[in-house]
Short mmCIF file of C-alpha atoms in Angstrom, two decimals:
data_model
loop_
_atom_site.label_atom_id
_atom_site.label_comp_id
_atom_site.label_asym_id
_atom_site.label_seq_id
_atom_site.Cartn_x
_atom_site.Cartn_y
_atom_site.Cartn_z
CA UNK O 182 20.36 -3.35 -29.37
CA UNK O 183 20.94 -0.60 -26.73
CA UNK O 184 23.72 -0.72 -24.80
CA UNK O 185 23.40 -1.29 -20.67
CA UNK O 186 23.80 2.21 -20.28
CA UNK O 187 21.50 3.32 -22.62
CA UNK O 188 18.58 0.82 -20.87
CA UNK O 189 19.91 2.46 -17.28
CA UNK O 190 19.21 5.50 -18.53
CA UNK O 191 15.58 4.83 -19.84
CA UNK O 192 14.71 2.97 -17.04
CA UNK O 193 15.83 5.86 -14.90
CA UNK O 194 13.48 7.95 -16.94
CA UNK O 195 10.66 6.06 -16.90
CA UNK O 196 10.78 5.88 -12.80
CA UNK O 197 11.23 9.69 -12.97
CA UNK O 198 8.21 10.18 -14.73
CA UNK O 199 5.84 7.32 -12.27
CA UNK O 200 7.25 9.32 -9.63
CA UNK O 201 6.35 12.52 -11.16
CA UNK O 202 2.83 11.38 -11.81
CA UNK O 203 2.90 10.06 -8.20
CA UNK O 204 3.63 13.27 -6.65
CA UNK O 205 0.83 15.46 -9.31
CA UNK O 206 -1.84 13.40 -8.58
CA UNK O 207 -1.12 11.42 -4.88
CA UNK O 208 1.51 12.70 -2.99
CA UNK O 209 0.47 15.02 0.17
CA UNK O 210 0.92 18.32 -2.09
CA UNK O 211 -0.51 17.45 -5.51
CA UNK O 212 -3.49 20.09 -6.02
CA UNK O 213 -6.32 17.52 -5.37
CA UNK O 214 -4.85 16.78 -1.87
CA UNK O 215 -3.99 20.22 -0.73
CA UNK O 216 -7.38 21.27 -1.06
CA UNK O 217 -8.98 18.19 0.23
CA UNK O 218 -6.32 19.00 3.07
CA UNK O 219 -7.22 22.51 3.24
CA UNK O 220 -11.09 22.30 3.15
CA UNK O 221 -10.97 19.86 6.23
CA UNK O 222 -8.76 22.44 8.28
CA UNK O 223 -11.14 24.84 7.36
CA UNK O 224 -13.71 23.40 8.10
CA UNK O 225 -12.52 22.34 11.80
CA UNK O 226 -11.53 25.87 11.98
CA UNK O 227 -14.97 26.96 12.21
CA UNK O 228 -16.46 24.41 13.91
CA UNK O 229 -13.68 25.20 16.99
CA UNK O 230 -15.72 28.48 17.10
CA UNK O 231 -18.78 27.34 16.21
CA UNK O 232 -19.15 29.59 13.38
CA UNK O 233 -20.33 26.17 11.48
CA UNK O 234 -23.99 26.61 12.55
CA UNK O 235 -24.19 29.32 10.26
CA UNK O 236 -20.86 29.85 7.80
CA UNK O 237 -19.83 27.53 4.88
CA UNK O 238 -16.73 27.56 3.45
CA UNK O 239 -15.22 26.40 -0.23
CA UNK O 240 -12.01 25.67 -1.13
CA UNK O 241 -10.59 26.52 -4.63
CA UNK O 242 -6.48 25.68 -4.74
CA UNK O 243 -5.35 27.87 -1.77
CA UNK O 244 -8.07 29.81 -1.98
CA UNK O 245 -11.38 30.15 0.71
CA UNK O 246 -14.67 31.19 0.06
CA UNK O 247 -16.82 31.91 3.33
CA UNK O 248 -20.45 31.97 3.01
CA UNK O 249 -23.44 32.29 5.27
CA UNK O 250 -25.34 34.65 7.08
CA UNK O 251 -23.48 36.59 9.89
CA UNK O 252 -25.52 37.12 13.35
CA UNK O 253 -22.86 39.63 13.96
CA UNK O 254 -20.18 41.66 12.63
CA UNK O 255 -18.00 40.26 15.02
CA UNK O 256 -19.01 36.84 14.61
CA UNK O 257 -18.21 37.20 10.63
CA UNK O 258 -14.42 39.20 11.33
CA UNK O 259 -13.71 35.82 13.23
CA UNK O 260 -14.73 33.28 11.19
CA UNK O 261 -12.67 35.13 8.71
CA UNK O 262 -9.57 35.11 10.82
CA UNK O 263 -10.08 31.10 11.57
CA UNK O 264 -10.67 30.29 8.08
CA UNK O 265 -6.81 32.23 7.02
CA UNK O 266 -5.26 30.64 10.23
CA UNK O 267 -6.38 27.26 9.17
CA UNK O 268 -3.86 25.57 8.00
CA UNK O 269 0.21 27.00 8.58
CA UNK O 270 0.28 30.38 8.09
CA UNK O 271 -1.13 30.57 4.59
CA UNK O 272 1.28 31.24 1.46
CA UNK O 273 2.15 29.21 -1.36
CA UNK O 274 5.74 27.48 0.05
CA UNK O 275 4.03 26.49 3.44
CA UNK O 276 1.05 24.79 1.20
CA UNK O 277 -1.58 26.89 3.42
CA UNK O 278 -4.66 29.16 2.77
CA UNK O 279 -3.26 32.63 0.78
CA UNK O 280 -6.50 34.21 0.49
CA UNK O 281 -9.97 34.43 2.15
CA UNK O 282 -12.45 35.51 0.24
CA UNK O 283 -15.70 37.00 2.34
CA UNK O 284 -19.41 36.25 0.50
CA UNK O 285 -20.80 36.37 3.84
CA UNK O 286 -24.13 38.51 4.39
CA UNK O 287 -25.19 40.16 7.68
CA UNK O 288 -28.12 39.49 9.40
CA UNK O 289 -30.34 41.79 10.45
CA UNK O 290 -31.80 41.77 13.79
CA UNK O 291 -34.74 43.39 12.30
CA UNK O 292 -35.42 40.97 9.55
CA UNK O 293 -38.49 38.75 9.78
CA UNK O 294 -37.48 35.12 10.34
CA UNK O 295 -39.47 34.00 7.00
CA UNK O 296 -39.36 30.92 4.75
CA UNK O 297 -41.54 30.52 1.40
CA UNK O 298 -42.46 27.16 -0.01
CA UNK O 299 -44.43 27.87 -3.89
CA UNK O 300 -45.56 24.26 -5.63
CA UNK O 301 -45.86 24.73 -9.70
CA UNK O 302 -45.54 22.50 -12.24
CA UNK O 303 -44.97 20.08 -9.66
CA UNK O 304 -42.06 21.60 -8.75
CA UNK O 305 -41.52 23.28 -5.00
CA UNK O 306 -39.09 26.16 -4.52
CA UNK O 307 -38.21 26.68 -1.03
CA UNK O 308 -36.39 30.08 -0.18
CA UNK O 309 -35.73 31.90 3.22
CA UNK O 310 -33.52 31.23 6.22
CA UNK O 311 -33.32 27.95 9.07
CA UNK O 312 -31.55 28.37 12.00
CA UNK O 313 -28.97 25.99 11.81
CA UNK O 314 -27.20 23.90 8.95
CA UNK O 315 -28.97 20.63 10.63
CA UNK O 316 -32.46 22.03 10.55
CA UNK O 317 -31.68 22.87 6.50
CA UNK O 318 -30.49 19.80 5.35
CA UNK O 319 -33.43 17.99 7.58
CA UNK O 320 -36.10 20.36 5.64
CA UNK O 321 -34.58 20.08 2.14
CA UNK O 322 -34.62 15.73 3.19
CA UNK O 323 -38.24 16.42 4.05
CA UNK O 324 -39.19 18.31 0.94
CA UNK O 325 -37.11 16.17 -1.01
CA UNK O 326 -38.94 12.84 -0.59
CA UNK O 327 -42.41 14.92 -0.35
CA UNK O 328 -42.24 16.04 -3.86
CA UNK O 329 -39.75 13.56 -5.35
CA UNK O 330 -37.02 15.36 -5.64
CA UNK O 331 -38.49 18.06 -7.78
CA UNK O 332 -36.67 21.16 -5.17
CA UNK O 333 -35.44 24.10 -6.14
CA UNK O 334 -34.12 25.18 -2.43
CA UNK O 335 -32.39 28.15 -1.21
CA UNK O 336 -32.55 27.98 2.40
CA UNK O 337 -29.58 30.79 4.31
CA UNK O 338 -28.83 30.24 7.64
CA UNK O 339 -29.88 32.77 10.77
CA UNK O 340 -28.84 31.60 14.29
CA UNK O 341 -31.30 32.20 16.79
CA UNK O 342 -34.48 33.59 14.61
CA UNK O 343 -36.46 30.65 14.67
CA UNK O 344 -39.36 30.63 17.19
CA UNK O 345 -40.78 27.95 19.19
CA UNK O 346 -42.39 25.07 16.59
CA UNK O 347 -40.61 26.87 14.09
CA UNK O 348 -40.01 23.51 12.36
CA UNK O 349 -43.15 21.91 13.15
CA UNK O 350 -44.66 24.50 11.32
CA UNK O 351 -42.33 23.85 8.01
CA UNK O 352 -43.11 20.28 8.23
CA UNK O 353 -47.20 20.67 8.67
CA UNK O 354 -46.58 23.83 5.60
CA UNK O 355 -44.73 20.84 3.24
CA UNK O 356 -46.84 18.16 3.96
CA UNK O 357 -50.39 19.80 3.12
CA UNK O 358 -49.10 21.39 0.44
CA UNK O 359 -47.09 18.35 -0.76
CA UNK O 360 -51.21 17.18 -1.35
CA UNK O 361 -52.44 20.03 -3.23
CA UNK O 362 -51.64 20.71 -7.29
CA UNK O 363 -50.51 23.74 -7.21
CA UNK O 364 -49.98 26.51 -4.11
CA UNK O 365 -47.73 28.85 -1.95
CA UNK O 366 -47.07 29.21 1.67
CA UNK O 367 -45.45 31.64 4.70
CA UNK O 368 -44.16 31.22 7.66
CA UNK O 369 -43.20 34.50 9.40
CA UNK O 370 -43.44 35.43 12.96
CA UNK O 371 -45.10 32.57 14.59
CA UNK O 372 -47.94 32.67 11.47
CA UNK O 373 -48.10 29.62 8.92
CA UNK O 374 -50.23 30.43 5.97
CA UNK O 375 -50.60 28.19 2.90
CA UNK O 376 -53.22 29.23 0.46
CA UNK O 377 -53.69 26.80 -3.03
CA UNK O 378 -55.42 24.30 -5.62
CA UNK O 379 -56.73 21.15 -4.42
CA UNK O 380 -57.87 18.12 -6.73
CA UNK O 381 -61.39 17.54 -5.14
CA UNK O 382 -63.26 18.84 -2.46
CA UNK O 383 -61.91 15.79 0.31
CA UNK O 384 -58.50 17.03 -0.29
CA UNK O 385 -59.77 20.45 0.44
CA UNK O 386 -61.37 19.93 3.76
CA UNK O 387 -58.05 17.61 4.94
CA UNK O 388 -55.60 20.60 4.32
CA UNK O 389 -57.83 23.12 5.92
CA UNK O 390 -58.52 20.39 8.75
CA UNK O 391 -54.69 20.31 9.46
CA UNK O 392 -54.44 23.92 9.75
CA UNK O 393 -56.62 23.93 12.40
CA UNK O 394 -54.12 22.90 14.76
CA UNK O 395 -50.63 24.73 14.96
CA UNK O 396 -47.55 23.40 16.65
CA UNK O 397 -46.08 25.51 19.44
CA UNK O 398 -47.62 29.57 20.06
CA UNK O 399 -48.19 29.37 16.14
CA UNK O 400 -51.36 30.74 14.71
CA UNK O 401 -52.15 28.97 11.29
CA UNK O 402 -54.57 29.27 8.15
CA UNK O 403 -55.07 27.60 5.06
CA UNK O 404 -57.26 28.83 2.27
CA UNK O 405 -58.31 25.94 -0.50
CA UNK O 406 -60.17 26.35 -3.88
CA UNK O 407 -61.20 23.92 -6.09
CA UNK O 408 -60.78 24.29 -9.89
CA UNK O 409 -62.70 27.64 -10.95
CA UNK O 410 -63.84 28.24 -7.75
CA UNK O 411 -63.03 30.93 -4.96
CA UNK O 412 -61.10 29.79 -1.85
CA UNK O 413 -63.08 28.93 0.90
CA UNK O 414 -62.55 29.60 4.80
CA UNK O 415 -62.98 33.26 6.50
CA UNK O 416 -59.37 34.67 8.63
CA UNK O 417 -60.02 36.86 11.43
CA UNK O 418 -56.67 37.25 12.29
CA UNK O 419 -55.08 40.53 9.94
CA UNK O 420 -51.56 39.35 10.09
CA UNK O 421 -52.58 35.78 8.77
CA UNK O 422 -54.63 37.66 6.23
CA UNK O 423 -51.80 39.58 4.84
CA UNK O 424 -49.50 36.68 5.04
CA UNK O 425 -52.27 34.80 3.14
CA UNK O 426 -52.52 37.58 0.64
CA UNK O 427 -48.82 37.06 -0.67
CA UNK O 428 -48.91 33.29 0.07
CA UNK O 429 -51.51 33.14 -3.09
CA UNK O 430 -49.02 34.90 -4.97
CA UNK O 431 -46.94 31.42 -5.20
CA UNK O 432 -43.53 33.43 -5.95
CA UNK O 433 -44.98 34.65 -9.10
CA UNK O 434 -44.02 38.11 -10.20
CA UNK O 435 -45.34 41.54 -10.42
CA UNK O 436 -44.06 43.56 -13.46
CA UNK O 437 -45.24 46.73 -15.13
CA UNK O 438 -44.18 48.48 -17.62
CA UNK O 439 -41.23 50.61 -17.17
CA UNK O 440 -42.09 54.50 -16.27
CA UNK O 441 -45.74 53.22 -16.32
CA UNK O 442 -48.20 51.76 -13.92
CA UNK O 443 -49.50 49.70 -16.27
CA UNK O 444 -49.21 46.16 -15.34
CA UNK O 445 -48.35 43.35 -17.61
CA UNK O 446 -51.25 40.31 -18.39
CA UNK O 447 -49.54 37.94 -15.97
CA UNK O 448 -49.41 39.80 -13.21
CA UNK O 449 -52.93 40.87 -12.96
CA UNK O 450 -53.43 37.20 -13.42
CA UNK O 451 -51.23 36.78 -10.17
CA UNK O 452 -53.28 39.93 -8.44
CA UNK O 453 -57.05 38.61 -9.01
CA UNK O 454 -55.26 35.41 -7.27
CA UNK O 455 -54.19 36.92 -4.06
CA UNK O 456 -57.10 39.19 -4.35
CA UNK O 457 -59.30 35.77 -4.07
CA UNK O 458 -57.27 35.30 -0.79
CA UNK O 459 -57.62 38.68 0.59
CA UNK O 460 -61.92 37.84 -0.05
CA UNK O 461 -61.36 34.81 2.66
CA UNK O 462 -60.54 37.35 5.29
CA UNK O 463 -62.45 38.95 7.49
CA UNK O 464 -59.80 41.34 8.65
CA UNK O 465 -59.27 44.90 6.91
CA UNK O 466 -58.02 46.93 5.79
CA UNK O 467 -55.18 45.60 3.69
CA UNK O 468 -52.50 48.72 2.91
CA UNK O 469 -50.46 48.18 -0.37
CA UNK O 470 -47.36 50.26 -0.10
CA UNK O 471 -44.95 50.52 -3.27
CA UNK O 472 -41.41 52.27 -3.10
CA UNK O 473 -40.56 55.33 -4.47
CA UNK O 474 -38.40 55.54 -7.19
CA UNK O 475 -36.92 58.23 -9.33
CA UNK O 476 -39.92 59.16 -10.78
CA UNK O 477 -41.40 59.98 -7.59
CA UNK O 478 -44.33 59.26 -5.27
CA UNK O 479 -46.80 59.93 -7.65
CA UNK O 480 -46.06 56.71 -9.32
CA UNK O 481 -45.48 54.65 -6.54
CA UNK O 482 -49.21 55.69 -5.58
CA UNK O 483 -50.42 54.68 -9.55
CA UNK O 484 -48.88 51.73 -9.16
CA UNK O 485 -50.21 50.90 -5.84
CA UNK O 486 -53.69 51.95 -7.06
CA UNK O 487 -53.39 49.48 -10.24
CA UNK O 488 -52.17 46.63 -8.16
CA UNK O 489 -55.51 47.49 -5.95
CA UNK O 490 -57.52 47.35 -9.26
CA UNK O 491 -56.45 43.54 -9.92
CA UNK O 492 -56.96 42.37 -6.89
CA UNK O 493 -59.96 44.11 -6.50
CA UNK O 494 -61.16 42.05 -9.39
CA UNK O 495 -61.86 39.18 -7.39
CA UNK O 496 -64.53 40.49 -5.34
CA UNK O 497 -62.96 42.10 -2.20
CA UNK O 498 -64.49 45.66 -2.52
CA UNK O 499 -62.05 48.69 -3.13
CA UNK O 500 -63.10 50.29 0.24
CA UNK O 501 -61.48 47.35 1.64
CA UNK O 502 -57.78 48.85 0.79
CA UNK O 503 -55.80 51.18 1.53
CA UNK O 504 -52.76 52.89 -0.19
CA UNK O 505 -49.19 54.29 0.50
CA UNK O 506 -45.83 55.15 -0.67
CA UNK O 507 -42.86 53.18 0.80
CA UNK O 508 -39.77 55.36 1.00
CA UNK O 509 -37.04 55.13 -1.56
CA UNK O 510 -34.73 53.18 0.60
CA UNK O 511 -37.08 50.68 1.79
CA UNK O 512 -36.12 46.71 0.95
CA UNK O 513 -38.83 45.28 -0.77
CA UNK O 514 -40.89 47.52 -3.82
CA UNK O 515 -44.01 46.21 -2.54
CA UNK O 516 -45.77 45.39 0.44
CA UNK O 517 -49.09 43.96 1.89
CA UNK O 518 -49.66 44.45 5.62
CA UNK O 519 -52.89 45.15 7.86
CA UNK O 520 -53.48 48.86 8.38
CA UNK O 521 -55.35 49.32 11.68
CA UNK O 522 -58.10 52.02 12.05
CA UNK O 523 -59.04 54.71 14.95
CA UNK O 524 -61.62 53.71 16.76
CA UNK O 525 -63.10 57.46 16.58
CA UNK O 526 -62.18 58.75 13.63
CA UNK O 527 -62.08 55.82 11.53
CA UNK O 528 -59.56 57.19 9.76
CA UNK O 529 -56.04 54.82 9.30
CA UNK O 530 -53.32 54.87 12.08
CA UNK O 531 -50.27 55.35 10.94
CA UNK O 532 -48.96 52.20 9.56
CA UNK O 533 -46.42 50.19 11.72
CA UNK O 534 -43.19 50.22 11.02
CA UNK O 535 -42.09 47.24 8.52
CA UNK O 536 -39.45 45.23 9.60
CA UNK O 537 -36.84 44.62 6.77
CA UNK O 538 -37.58 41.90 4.23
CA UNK O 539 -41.24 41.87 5.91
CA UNK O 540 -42.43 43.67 2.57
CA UNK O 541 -43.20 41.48 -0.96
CA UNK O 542 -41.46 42.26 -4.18
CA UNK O 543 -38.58 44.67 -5.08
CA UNK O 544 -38.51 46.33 -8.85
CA UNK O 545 -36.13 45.72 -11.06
CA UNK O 546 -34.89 47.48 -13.83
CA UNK O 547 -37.13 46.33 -16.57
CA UNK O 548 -40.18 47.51 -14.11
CA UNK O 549 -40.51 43.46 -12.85
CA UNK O 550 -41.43 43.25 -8.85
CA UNK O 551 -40.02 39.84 -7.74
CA UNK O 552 -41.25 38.80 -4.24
CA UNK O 553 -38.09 37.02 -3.42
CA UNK O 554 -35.43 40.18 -4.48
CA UNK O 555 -34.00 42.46 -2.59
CA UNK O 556 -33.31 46.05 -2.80
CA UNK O 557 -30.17 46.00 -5.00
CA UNK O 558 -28.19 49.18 -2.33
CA UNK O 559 -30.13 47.93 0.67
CA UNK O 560 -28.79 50.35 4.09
CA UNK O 561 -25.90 49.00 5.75
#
């Protein structure tokens, strides 16, 4: 038998180790609850300076991770300094934050306020930017119970780029294509595009009946085929047409072959696809612009000339293109925009200048064009 003191003694150990549980896994500075504590000071942090409408943050131990899309440099320096202020004075005695970690991006005043939507597989990816955290988790609910939970979504926030109807638009984009099989859509600078497969012909003439009306000062097209047939509709307007042109691309990719211009199987099968599109407008010409790389302009132009050659494929005549290089330092690898012509000359005016992340595609280093990438050592 043990004696009293011996039972004392392994009662008082047994209490030492509850209480040392206790305080690992439920007292006020176990691990669990100092970051639970220290995400919810964060948190508040922000939202004092409302730097919530467009910055996340994560915490990991004592550690933050601030995410989101800047509107200015200044804006991003002080959600910074709230996030390490949070909580004490930060350091490991006082329990608080001891290191901020910045994943921010900034945005840039010049970057088109554009959001994708491409259904495959009856699956929807939805990438770009919404104004506001609210407006992104109400589109991502939408899309969500549209196409039953099959979303891949990416959505970064940009205070202040969203135009009028902006999210009318989104919601009339999801919806119609929510009733086709298979599709992509745009919506960039007051334009909503959608161009894709429908089951039967009623289906059809309902999508392109709902794009006849566009919420707000936006301008809106759809272009519907049926199953081995062209798309049918004609587009006047040249910036709808261009948006239309990558819209039929669905998010699929452009590769060719490293050093070459010679472009792989599925990407001409892509190209005929959006050159289908571009033979439902009546607007022309459409400039393809590719960026320049190390092997020069020469095959930036080859390239742009092959992608031309696909697209061409589907019946819009080559006259009805025009191309160019993009400079070396431009965002995206390649680009579809209306070139306007002289009225005398007939020649092409100089193209307009095009606003970062405007463009479709960037090349990566196995010679793919993805039209979702960004230059890898954008400027600034």
């Amino acid at each position: 038998m043990l004696s009293p003191r011996r039972k004392a003694a392994l009662i008082c150990l047994a209490i030492f180790f509850v209480l040392a549980l206790l305080a690992v896994h439920a007292s006020p500075v176990s691990n669990s609850a100092l970051e639970a504590r220290l995400q919810t000071k964060a948190e508040d942090a922000l939202y004092r300076i409302r730097a919530d409408e467009w910055a996340q943050v994560r915490v990991d131990g004592q550690a933050a991770y601030l995410t989101g899309r800047a509107p200015t440099p200044e804006a991003r320096i002080e959600a910074l300094a709230a996030v390490a202020r949070a909580d004490w004075a930060g350091g490991v005695v006082a329990g608080g934050i001891t290191r901020v970690v910045d994943e921010t991006t900034l945005a840039n005043i010049e970057e088109d306020f554009t959001l994708r939507a491409a259904l495959a597989g009856g699956r929807l990816t939805l990438s770009g930017f919404a104004p506001d955290a609210d407006a992104a988790q109400r589109i991502e609910a939408l899309a969500g119970s549209l196409f039953g939970g099959r979303v891949e979504g990416d959505l970064r926030i940009y205070p202040g780029g969203a135009p009028v109807g902006w999210e009318a638009a989104v919601r009339l984009l999801l919806q119609e294509l929510s009733r086709l099989d298979a599709g992509g859509g745009l919506i960039e600078d007051e334009r909503v595009a959608l161009a894709g497969l429908a089951a039967n012909a009623q289906t059809a003439q309902a999508v392109r009946a709902a794009f006849e009306t566009a919420p707000g000062a936006f301008l809106a097209a759809a272009l519907v085929r049926l199953d081995g047939e062209p798309y049918a509709g004609e587009i006047e307007d040249g910036r709808l047409c261009a948006l239309l042109v990558r819209a039929a691309l669905a998010g699929r990719s452009v590769s060719f072959s490293p050093g070459l211009d010679a472009l792989t199987q599925p990407s001409r099968a892509a190209l005929r696809r959006a050159g289908e599109a571009y033979a439902g407008c009546a607007a022309e010409p459409l400039q393809v612009r590719v960026r320049a790389d190390a092997d020069g302009d020469d095959l930036a132009l080859q390239r742009a000339d092959a992608i031309v050659a696909a697209m061409a494929e589907a019946g819009p005549a080559r006259d009805r293109f025009v191309t160019a290089v993009a400079p070396a330092q431009a965002r995206r690898a390649v680009s579809f925009e209306m070139a306007e012509f002289e009225p005398v000359t007939g020649e092409p005016a100089e193209p307009r200048a095009q606003a970062e992340g405007a463009g479709e595609g960037t090349e990566a280093g196995d010679g793919a064009v993805s039209d979702q990438a960004e230059n890898p050592n954008p400027e600034g």
